[in-house]
Amino acid sequence: MGKYKFESTEHELFRKTLRKFLAEEAEVHYDQWEKDHLIPLAFWHKLGQLGYLCPQVEEEYGGLGLDFSFGVIIQEELERVGSSLIGVGLHNDIVVPYIEAYGSAAQKSRWLPQCVTGETITAIAMTEPGTGSDLANIQTTAIRDGNHYIVNGQKTFITNGIHANLVVVAVKTNPYAEKKHRGISLIVIEEGTPGFTKGRKLEKVGMHAQDTAELFFEDCRVPVENLLGEEGKGFTYMMEKLQQERLAVAIAAQSAAEDMLNLTVDYVKSRQAFGKSISDFQNTQFKIAEMATKIELGKTFLESLIEEHIAGQDVVTKVSMAKYWITENARDIAAQCMQLHGGYGYMEEYKIARRYRDIPVMSIYAGTNEVMKMIIAKNIGL
Ligand SMILES: Cc1cc2nc3c(=O)[nH]c(=O)nc-3n(C[C@H](O)[C@H](O)[C@H](O)COP(=O)(O)OP(=O)(O)OC[C@H]3O[C@@H](n4cnc5c(N)ncnc54)[C@H](O)[C@@H]3O)c2cc1C
């Protein structure tokens, strides 16, 4: 598919350099990382050294002060290699923006420079064993005791959970708030804080190299200076920042869909059956034509959405639409591309097999697609 309209020669150069770096430093090691079930910290540090971590952060805090369009390119290129790299996009475009938007000057000076270098890896912990979609119902508490909050509770499915040394945690600072969401705050908890422990690394269907973990807080004393923004505003902050998170998931799903189509076009041209190339069968051509059309539709929608988001417009309904439609499109494309690969598509040495395992979770995280449809319906007036 073609490039976005907003891409200047600077963006093109940025993409080209990043793609070369990822080919040498990620693609060749990726299968091993999947077997090891971890991405080495050294890779994060290299990303940091080259300016690929949080390039949007203001220069005074060590970043490059670039806009989200460069983040889009990073998301796309990482996803082109594989979905296990989503933790980088989560750090860049999802967690660090909370600190940038709601952190005080002191908090930004304290945390942002290390987020840019990769010395600090971040995570966001909203989901708990008992609640995911119903976010207002979280049970982790942070009760004020002098100059500290005492945090108790458990989080699960946390991306970057193992590597993260700085976690933005959604907590109830007022468990008795009449409107449950008004009792929620965001607190930054650093690794090494007594009472904060990491659980096991969770075994997933796909994205094997991506670390996803449980986090535990047991009488964990967190200084009040680690409160992000105001007490009781945590839910509002999450609703604001979830828009970019959902957009990032749609961008990744679109990139994966394009990659799967490219892989499959190459494969069907090279594979022979009944004395012809698989690509000569009308069924193959129609399937490819259908997928290419849907990919083009997704790209056009995303392009306008990214532009509106960068311009600061309200994109809540459209982001929900994009997250739902583009991730489901990618899931359908994964199944169809696997089918067109025949038996080889089911073999681990073919990338489409890995894609088939990795893609479905995009319909689940960052708010399930059912939640996306609830938002769309509500905003339509139902
Ligand atoms: C690999 C992975 C990484 C993740 N990373 C993170 C992370 O970094 N940080 C974090 O906080 N969380 C993370 N999550 C959690 C993720 O956001 C949640 O799993 C998701 O929001 C769904 O919550 P749940 O699993 O509790 O499902 P539930 O809320 O229990 O939902 C189960 C099913 O019921 C449906 N459902 C729920 N409510 C309704 C309703 N009102 N109407 C119709 N259907 C409904 C859902 O759509 C879903 O199909 C991650 C999850 C995974 C799998």
Short mmCIF file of C-alpha atoms and ligand atoms in Angstrom, two decimals:
data_model
loop_
_atom_site.label_atom_id
_atom_site.label_comp_id
_atom_site.label_asym_id
_atom_site.label_seq_id
_atom_site.Cartn_x
_atom_site.Cartn_y
_atom_site.Cartn_z
CA MET A 1 0.00 0.00 0.00
CA GLY A 2 1.12 3.55 -0.58
CA LYS A 3 2.43 5.96 1.97
CA TYR A 4 0.30 8.33 4.02
CA LYS A 5 -0.30 11.81 2.63
CA PHE A 6 1.29 13.35 5.71
CA GLU A 7 4.61 11.64 5.03
CA SER A 8 7.31 14.14 4.05
CA THR A 9 10.82 13.28 2.85
CA GLU A 10 11.85 13.48 6.51
CA HIS A 11 9.30 10.76 7.36
CA GLU A 12 10.51 8.65 4.43
CA LEU A 13 14.09 8.86 5.60
CA PHE A 14 13.03 8.10 9.18
CA ARG A 15 11.15 5.00 7.97
CA LYS A 16 13.99 3.81 5.75
CA THR A 17 16.58 4.12 8.53
CA LEU A 18 14.30 2.45 11.07
CA ARG A 19 13.46 -0.41 8.67
CA LYS A 20 17.17 -1.05 8.09
CA PHE A 21 17.85 -0.99 11.83
CA LEU A 22 15.00 -3.42 12.52
CA ALA A 23 16.10 -5.76 9.72
CA GLU A 24 19.56 -6.00 11.30
CA GLU A 25 18.68 -5.83 14.99
CA ALA A 26 15.23 -7.40 15.30
CA GLU A 27 14.14 -9.43 12.27
CA VAL A 28 17.16 -11.75 12.32
CA HIS A 29 16.75 -12.45 16.05
CA TYR A 30 12.97 -12.51 16.19
CA ASP A 31 12.47 -16.29 15.98
CA GLN A 32 14.96 -16.79 18.80
CA TRP A 33 13.20 -14.14 20.91
CA GLU A 34 9.93 -15.99 20.36
CA LYS A 35 11.60 -19.19 21.57
CA ASP A 36 13.16 -17.38 24.54
CA HIS A 37 9.78 -15.75 25.28
CA LEU A 38 11.52 -12.40 25.83
CA ILE A 39 12.91 -9.43 23.98
CA PRO A 40 16.36 -8.59 25.37
CA LEU A 41 16.81 -5.33 27.23
CA ALA A 42 19.80 -4.60 24.98
CA PHE A 43 17.35 -4.14 22.07
CA TRP A 44 15.43 -1.53 24.06
CA HIS A 45 18.66 0.30 24.81
CA LYS A 46 19.61 0.34 21.11
CA LEU A 47 16.18 1.75 20.25
CA GLY A 48 16.77 4.45 22.85
CA GLN A 49 20.24 5.31 21.58
CA LEU A 50 18.88 5.85 18.07
CA GLY A 51 15.94 8.02 19.11
CA TYR A 52 13.17 5.48 18.52
CA LEU A 53 11.88 5.60 22.10
CA CYS A 54 9.38 8.37 22.80
CA PRO A 55 10.57 10.74 20.03
CA GLN A 56 7.57 12.93 20.88
CA VAL A 57 8.98 13.88 24.31
CA GLU A 58 9.99 17.54 24.52
CA GLU A 59 13.67 18.28 23.99
CA GLU A 60 14.10 19.63 27.52
CA TYR A 61 13.33 16.12 28.81
CA GLY A 62 15.65 14.40 26.35
CA GLY A 63 13.25 13.69 23.47
CA LEU A 64 13.16 14.97 19.91
CA GLY A 65 9.87 16.86 20.17
CA LEU A 66 8.42 15.08 17.11
CA ASP A 67 4.68 14.76 16.53
CA PHE A 68 2.61 11.56 16.55
CA SER A 69 3.14 11.01 12.79
CA PHE A 70 6.63 9.67 13.60
CA GLY A 71 5.08 7.43 16.24
CA VAL A 72 2.82 6.05 13.50
CA ILE A 73 5.87 5.07 11.45
CA ILE A 74 7.52 3.40 14.45
CA GLN A 75 4.31 1.45 15.21
CA GLU A 76 4.00 0.30 11.61
CA GLU A 77 7.60 -0.77 11.21
CA LEU A 78 7.70 -2.64 14.53
CA GLU A 79 4.51 -4.48 13.64
CA ARG A 80 5.89 -5.35 10.20
CA VAL A 81 8.56 -7.37 12.03
CA GLY A 82 6.13 -8.93 14.50
CA SER A 83 3.42 -8.31 17.07
CA SER A 84 5.69 -9.20 19.98
CA LEU A 85 7.25 -5.75 19.62
CA ILE A 86 4.03 -4.03 20.72
CA GLY A 87 5.56 -3.28 24.11
CA VAL A 88 7.72 -0.60 22.49
CA GLY A 89 4.69 1.16 21.01
CA LEU A 90 2.92 0.83 24.35
CA HIS A 91 5.84 2.53 26.11
CA ASN A 92 6.14 5.29 23.45
CA ASP A 93 2.58 6.16 22.58
CA ILE A 94 0.50 4.87 25.47
CA VAL A 95 2.21 5.00 28.87
CA VAL A 96 4.74 7.82 28.55
CA PRO A 97 2.03 10.21 27.24
CA TYR A 98 0.31 9.90 30.65
CA ILE A 99 3.43 11.31 32.31
CA GLU A 100 3.77 13.98 29.63
CA ALA A 101 0.13 15.05 29.91
CA TYR A 102 -0.57 14.80 33.63
CA GLY A 103 2.87 14.78 35.28
CA SER A 104 4.24 17.81 37.12
CA ALA A 105 7.48 19.42 35.91
CA ALA A 106 9.31 17.60 38.73
CA GLN A 107 7.84 14.23 37.72
CA LYS A 108 8.69 14.81 34.06
CA SER A 109 12.32 15.70 34.88
CA ARG A 110 12.56 12.68 37.13
CA TRP A 111 11.12 10.06 34.77
CA LEU A 112 11.04 11.15 31.13
CA PRO A 113 14.77 11.27 30.26
CA GLN A 114 15.24 7.60 31.21
CA CYS A 115 12.08 6.65 29.26
CA VAL A 116 13.75 8.13 26.18
CA THR A 117 17.02 6.25 26.64
CA GLY A 118 15.35 2.93 27.45
CA GLU A 119 16.83 2.74 30.95
CA THR A 120 13.23 2.98 32.10
CA ILE A 121 10.59 0.76 30.54
CA THR A 122 7.01 1.56 31.37
CA ALA A 123 3.73 -0.31 31.71
CA ILE A 124 0.14 0.63 32.44
CA ALA A 125 -1.78 -1.50 34.91
CA MET A 126 -5.54 -1.14 34.70
CA THR A 127 -6.84 -4.70 34.34
CA GLU A 128 -7.34 -6.94 37.37
CA PRO A 129 -8.20 -10.63 37.64
CA GLY A 130 -11.82 -9.72 38.42
CA THR A 131 -12.33 -6.82 36.04
CA GLY A 132 -11.24 -5.67 32.59
CA SER A 133 -13.99 -4.11 30.50
CA ASP A 134 -15.74 -2.73 33.59
CA LEU A 135 -12.81 -0.49 34.50
CA ALA A 136 -14.69 1.58 37.09
CA ASN A 137 -14.98 -1.61 39.15
CA ILE A 138 -11.27 -2.05 39.92
CA GLN A 139 -10.53 -3.19 43.47
CA THR A 140 -6.89 -2.14 43.97
CA THR A 141 -6.84 0.49 46.69
CA ALA A 142 -4.41 3.29 47.54
CA ILE A 143 -5.23 4.68 50.94
CA ARG A 144 -3.53 7.84 52.13
CA ASP A 145 -1.34 7.51 55.22
CA GLY A 146 0.60 10.71 55.89
CA ASN A 147 2.97 11.30 52.98
CA HIS A 148 2.31 7.91 51.42
CA TYR A 149 -0.40 5.87 49.75
CA ILE A 150 -0.67 2.27 50.92
CA VAL A 151 -1.45 0.25 47.81
CA ASN A 152 -3.09 -3.19 47.97
CA GLY A 153 -4.31 -5.24 45.07
CA GLN A 154 -3.43 -7.24 41.99
CA LYS A 155 -3.16 -6.49 38.29
CA THR A 156 -3.03 -8.93 35.40
CA PHE A 157 -2.26 -9.16 31.65
CA ILE A 158 0.19 -6.27 31.98
CA THR A 159 2.21 -5.68 28.82
CA ASN A 160 5.92 -5.08 29.60
CA GLY A 161 5.10 -6.40 33.07
CA ILE A 162 8.44 -8.20 33.48
CA HIS A 163 10.75 -5.56 31.99
CA ALA A 164 8.90 -2.52 33.33
CA ASN A 165 10.57 -0.54 36.09
CA LEU A 166 7.94 2.21 36.13
CA VAL A 167 4.25 1.34 36.19
CA VAL A 168 1.28 3.68 35.95
CA VAL A 169 -1.26 1.94 38.16
CA ALA A 170 -4.99 2.59 38.26
CA VAL A 171 -6.10 2.53 41.89
CA LYS A 172 -9.07 3.45 44.03
CA THR A 173 -8.04 6.33 46.29
CA ASN A 174 -11.66 6.56 47.37
CA PRO A 175 -13.19 3.07 47.41
CA TYR A 176 -16.44 4.54 48.77
CA ALA A 177 -17.04 7.12 46.02
CA GLU A 178 -20.74 7.12 45.14
CA LYS A 179 -19.90 7.23 41.45
CA LYS A 180 -17.29 4.48 41.31
CA HIS A 181 -15.22 6.04 38.53
CA ARG A 182 -14.74 9.22 40.58
CA GLY A 183 -12.76 7.25 43.19
CA ILE A 184 -10.05 6.27 40.69
CA SER A 185 -6.57 7.83 40.54
CA LEU A 186 -3.33 7.05 38.73
CA ILE A 187 -0.19 6.40 40.75
CA VAL A 188 3.29 5.76 39.40
CA ILE A 189 4.94 2.84 41.15
CA GLU A 190 8.64 2.20 40.69
CA GLU A 191 10.35 -1.16 40.71
CA GLY A 192 11.99 -1.79 44.07
CA THR A 193 9.20 -0.15 46.06
CA PRO A 194 8.68 -2.51 49.04
CA GLY A 195 5.45 -4.44 48.63
CA PHE A 196 5.52 -4.33 44.80
CA THR A 197 6.25 -7.74 43.26
CA LYS A 198 5.94 -9.21 39.80
CA GLY A 199 4.20 -12.49 39.26
CA ARG A 200 4.79 -15.06 36.61
CA LYS A 201 5.20 -14.27 32.96
CA LEU A 202 1.93 -15.38 31.42
CA GLU A 203 1.86 -18.04 28.68
CA LYS A 204 -0.08 -16.69 25.73
CA VAL A 205 -1.54 -18.17 22.53
CA GLY A 206 0.66 -15.82 20.53
CA MET A 207 3.08 -12.91 20.87
CA HIS A 208 5.45 -15.25 22.67
CA ALA A 209 8.37 -12.82 22.95
CA GLN A 210 6.15 -10.10 24.40
CA ASP A 211 6.25 -10.07 28.15
CA THR A 212 2.86 -10.03 29.79
CA ALA A 213 2.70 -10.42 33.54
CA GLU A 214 0.80 -10.19 36.79
CA LEU A 215 1.71 -7.49 39.31
CA PHE A 216 1.06 -7.59 43.05
CA PHE A 217 0.86 -4.79 45.60
CA GLU A 218 0.86 -5.71 49.24
CA ASP A 219 0.96 -2.83 51.71
CA CYS A 220 3.08 -1.10 49.12
CA ARG A 221 4.05 2.37 50.40
CA VAL A 222 4.16 4.86 47.55
CA PRO A 223 5.12 8.49 48.21
CA VAL A 224 2.31 10.97 47.51
CA GLU A 225 4.62 12.73 45.01
CA ASN A 226 3.96 9.75 42.72
CA LEU A 227 0.30 10.64 42.22
CA LEU A 228 -0.21 11.56 38.57
CA GLY A 229 -2.40 14.63 38.14
CA GLU A 230 -5.26 15.01 40.59
CA GLU A 231 -6.86 12.51 42.93
CA GLY A 232 -10.14 11.14 41.59
CA LYS A 233 -9.38 12.08 37.97
CA GLY A 234 -7.78 8.78 36.97
CA PHE A 235 -10.80 7.48 35.07
CA THR A 236 -11.08 10.66 33.01
CA TYR A 237 -7.34 10.53 32.23
CA MET A 238 -7.65 6.93 31.05
CA MET A 239 -10.65 7.73 28.85
CA GLU A 240 -8.62 10.54 27.27
CA LYS A 241 -5.49 8.49 26.70
CA LEU A 242 -7.27 5.33 25.59
CA GLN A 243 -8.02 7.09 22.29
CA GLN A 244 -4.38 7.08 21.22
CA GLU A 245 -4.00 3.54 22.56
CA ARG A 246 -6.88 2.33 20.38
CA LEU A 247 -5.56 4.23 17.40
CA ALA A 248 -2.16 2.59 17.93
CA VAL A 249 -3.79 -0.85 17.92
CA ALA A 250 -5.62 -0.02 14.67
CA ILE A 251 -2.34 1.16 13.11
CA ALA A 252 -0.61 -2.08 14.13
CA ALA A 253 -3.50 -4.20 12.80
CA GLN A 254 -3.40 -2.33 9.50
CA SER A 255 0.36 -2.84 9.21
CA ALA A 256 -0.02 -6.56 9.99
CA ALA A 257 -2.79 -6.89 7.37
CA GLU A 258 -0.59 -5.29 4.72
CA ASP A 259 2.32 -7.55 5.65
CA MET A 260 0.12 -10.68 5.47
CA LEU A 261 -1.18 -9.71 2.04
CA ASN A 262 2.35 -9.09 0.73
CA LEU A 263 3.54 -12.44 2.08
CA THR A 264 0.61 -14.21 0.50
CA VAL A 265 0.92 -12.56 -2.90
CA ASP A 266 4.55 -13.71 -3.03
CA TYR A 267 3.62 -17.20 -1.87
CA VAL A 268 0.76 -17.81 -4.33
CA LYS A 269 2.93 -16.68 -7.22
CA SER A 270 5.65 -19.15 -6.34
CA ARG A 271 3.54 -22.21 -5.45
CA GLN A 272 2.36 -24.53 -8.24
CA ALA A 273 -0.64 -26.89 -8.40
CA PHE A 274 -2.32 -28.60 -11.35
CA GLY A 275 0.44 -27.31 -13.62
CA LYS A 276 -0.19 -23.66 -12.79
CA SER A 277 0.71 -21.10 -10.28
CA ILE A 278 -1.77 -20.88 -7.36
CA SER A 279 -2.10 -17.20 -8.26
CA ASP A 280 -3.64 -18.16 -11.62
CA PHE A 281 -6.75 -19.61 -9.98
CA GLN A 282 -9.66 -17.24 -10.01
CA ASN A 283 -10.48 -18.07 -6.37
CA THR A 284 -7.00 -16.91 -5.33
CA GLN A 285 -7.26 -13.75 -7.36
CA PHE A 286 -10.70 -12.90 -5.96
CA LYS A 287 -9.58 -13.50 -2.38
CA ILE A 288 -6.50 -11.32 -2.91
CA ALA A 289 -8.61 -8.65 -4.60
CA GLU A 290 -11.10 -8.63 -1.71
CA MET A 291 -8.36 -8.39 0.90
CA ALA A 292 -6.50 -5.64 -1.00
CA THR A 293 -9.74 -3.64 -1.24
CA LYS A 294 -10.44 -3.90 2.48
CA ILE A 295 -6.85 -2.99 3.29
CA GLU A 296 -7.11 0.09 1.09
CA LEU A 297 -10.37 1.08 2.85
CA GLY A 298 -8.72 0.64 6.23
CA LYS A 299 -5.74 2.74 5.17
CA THR A 300 -7.91 5.58 3.90
CA PHE A 301 -9.93 5.62 7.11
CA LEU A 302 -6.81 5.50 9.28
CA GLU A 303 -5.13 8.26 7.32
CA SER A 304 -7.92 10.75 7.96
CA LEU A 305 -8.21 9.61 11.57
CA ILE A 306 -4.49 10.07 12.25
CA GLU A 307 -4.65 13.56 10.76
CA GLU A 308 -7.69 14.46 12.89
CA HIS A 309 -6.02 13.05 16.01
CA ILE A 310 -2.82 15.02 15.42
CA ALA A 311 -4.97 18.13 14.88
CA GLY A 312 -6.47 17.56 18.34
CA GLN A 313 -10.01 16.83 17.14
CA ASP A 314 -12.44 14.62 19.06
CA VAL A 315 -12.00 11.19 17.47
CA VAL A 316 -13.62 8.97 20.11
CA THR A 317 -16.32 7.47 17.85
CA LYS A 318 -14.10 7.08 14.81
CA VAL A 319 -11.24 5.59 16.85
CA SER A 320 -13.65 2.99 18.23
CA MET A 321 -14.82 2.24 14.69
CA ALA A 322 -11.26 1.92 13.41
CA LYS A 323 -10.12 -0.24 16.31
CA TYR A 324 -13.07 -2.60 15.86
CA TRP A 325 -13.15 -2.79 12.07
CA ILE A 326 -9.45 -2.83 11.26
CA THR A 327 -8.58 -5.44 13.90
CA GLU A 328 -11.41 -7.71 12.71
CA ASN A 329 -10.33 -7.20 9.13
CA ALA A 330 -6.79 -8.23 10.09
CA ARG A 331 -8.14 -11.33 11.83
CA ASP A 332 -10.11 -12.35 8.71
CA ILE A 333 -7.09 -11.68 6.53
CA ALA A 334 -4.90 -13.87 8.78
CA ALA A 335 -7.30 -16.79 8.30
CA GLN A 336 -7.64 -16.30 4.54
CA CYS A 337 -3.91 -15.89 4.01
CA MET A 338 -3.22 -19.03 6.00
CA GLN A 339 -5.72 -20.91 3.80
CA LEU A 340 -3.99 -19.67 0.64
CA HIS A 341 -0.67 -20.98 1.99
CA GLY A 342 -2.15 -24.51 2.25
CA GLY A 343 -0.35 -26.83 4.70
CA TYR A 344 2.72 -24.60 4.82
CA GLY A 345 0.58 -21.87 6.33
CA TYR A 346 0.18 -24.08 9.39
CA MET A 347 3.92 -24.55 9.78
CA GLU A 348 5.78 -22.39 12.26
CA GLU A 349 8.55 -21.62 9.79
CA TYR A 350 6.08 -19.57 7.74
CA LYS A 351 5.37 -16.13 9.14
CA ILE A 352 1.65 -16.41 8.41
CA ALA A 353 1.35 -19.12 11.11
CA ARG A 354 2.70 -16.72 13.71
CA ARG A 355 0.45 -13.92 12.46
CA TYR A 356 -2.58 -16.21 12.76
CA ARG A 357 -1.78 -16.69 16.47
CA ASP A 358 -0.82 -13.09 17.15
CA ILE A 359 -3.65 -11.12 15.54
CA PRO A 360 -6.84 -12.18 17.44
CA VAL A 361 -5.81 -10.45 20.68
CA MET A 362 -6.02 -7.10 18.91
CA SER A 363 -9.81 -7.48 19.10
CA ILE A 364 -9.51 -7.96 22.85
CA TYR A 365 -6.96 -5.57 24.35
CA ALA A 366 -7.21 -1.77 24.62
CA GLY A 367 -10.95 -2.32 25.15
CA THR A 368 -12.67 -5.26 23.49
CA ASN A 369 -14.40 -4.77 20.14
CA GLU A 370 -17.72 -5.24 21.93
CA VAL A 371 -16.83 -2.26 24.12
CA MET A 372 -15.92 -0.34 20.93
CA LYS A 373 -19.40 -1.08 19.54
CA MET A 374 -20.99 0.07 22.82
CA ILE A 375 -19.16 3.41 22.49
CA ILE A 376 -20.15 3.80 18.83
CA ALA A 377 -23.80 3.01 19.57
CA LYS A 378 -23.87 5.39 22.57
CA ASN A 379 -22.33 8.22 20.57
CA ILE A 380 -24.84 7.67 17.80
CA GLY A 381 -27.50 8.34 20.43
CA LEU A 382 -28.66 4.86 21.38
C1 LIG B 1 -1.98 -9.89 25.61
C2 LIG B 1 -2.72 -8.91 26.45
C3 LIG B 1 -2.11 -7.73 26.84
C4 LIG B 1 -2.78 -6.81 27.67
N1 LIG B 1 -2.13 -5.70 28.12
C5 LIG B 1 -2.71 -4.95 29.08
C6 LIG B 1 -1.99 -3.89 29.72
O1 LIG B 1 -0.84 -3.59 29.38
N2 LIG B 1 -2.61 -3.20 30.73
C7 LIG B 1 -3.87 -3.47 31.12
O2 LIG B 1 -4.36 -2.83 32.03
N3 LIG B 1 -4.59 -4.47 30.54
C8 LIG B 1 -4.03 -5.21 29.54
N4 LIG B 1 -4.73 -6.23 28.96
C9 LIG B 1 -6.09 -6.49 29.41
C10 LIG B 1 -7.16 -6.19 28.38
O3 LIG B 1 -7.28 -4.80 28.17
C11 LIG B 1 -8.44 -6.85 28.86
O4 LIG B 1 -8.25 -8.25 28.73
C12 LIG B 1 -9.66 -6.40 28.10
O5 LIG B 1 -9.96 -5.06 28.36
C13 LIG B 1 -10.90 -7.26 28.41
O6 LIG B 1 -11.09 -7.41 29.78
P1 LIG B 1 -11.32 -8.88 30.40
O7 LIG B 1 -10.21 -9.74 29.90
O8 LIG B 1 -11.50 -8.73 31.85
O9 LIG B 1 -12.64 -9.40 29.72
P2 LIG B 1 -14.12 -9.18 30.28
O10 LIG B 1 -14.35 -7.76 30.61
O11 LIG B 1 -14.38 -10.20 31.33
O12 LIG B 1 -14.98 -9.56 29.00
C14 LIG B 1 -15.24 -10.91 28.57
C15 LIG B 1 -16.14 -10.83 27.34
O13 LIG B 1 -17.37 -10.17 27.67
C16 LIG B 1 -17.58 -9.08 26.80
N5 LIG B 1 -18.25 -8.01 27.52
C17 LIG B 1 -17.90 -7.41 28.69
N6 LIG B 1 -18.76 -6.45 29.01
C18 LIG B 1 -19.69 -6.41 28.02
C19 LIG B 1 -20.87 -5.63 27.77
N7 LIG B 1 -21.23 -4.67 28.61
N8 LIG B 1 -21.58 -5.89 26.66
C20 LIG B 1 -21.20 -6.85 25.81
N9 LIG B 1 -20.11 -7.63 25.97
C21 LIG B 1 -19.37 -7.41 27.07
C22 LIG B 1 -16.18 -8.65 26.36
O14 LIG B 1 -16.23 -7.91 25.16
C23 LIG B 1 -15.52 -10.00 26.19
O15 LIG B 1 -15.86 -10.56 24.96
C24 LIG B 1 -4.10 -7.10 28.08
C25 LIG B 1 -4.72 -8.28 27.65
C26 LIG B 1 -4.05 -9.19 26.86
C27 LIG B 1 -4.75 -10.44 26.46
#
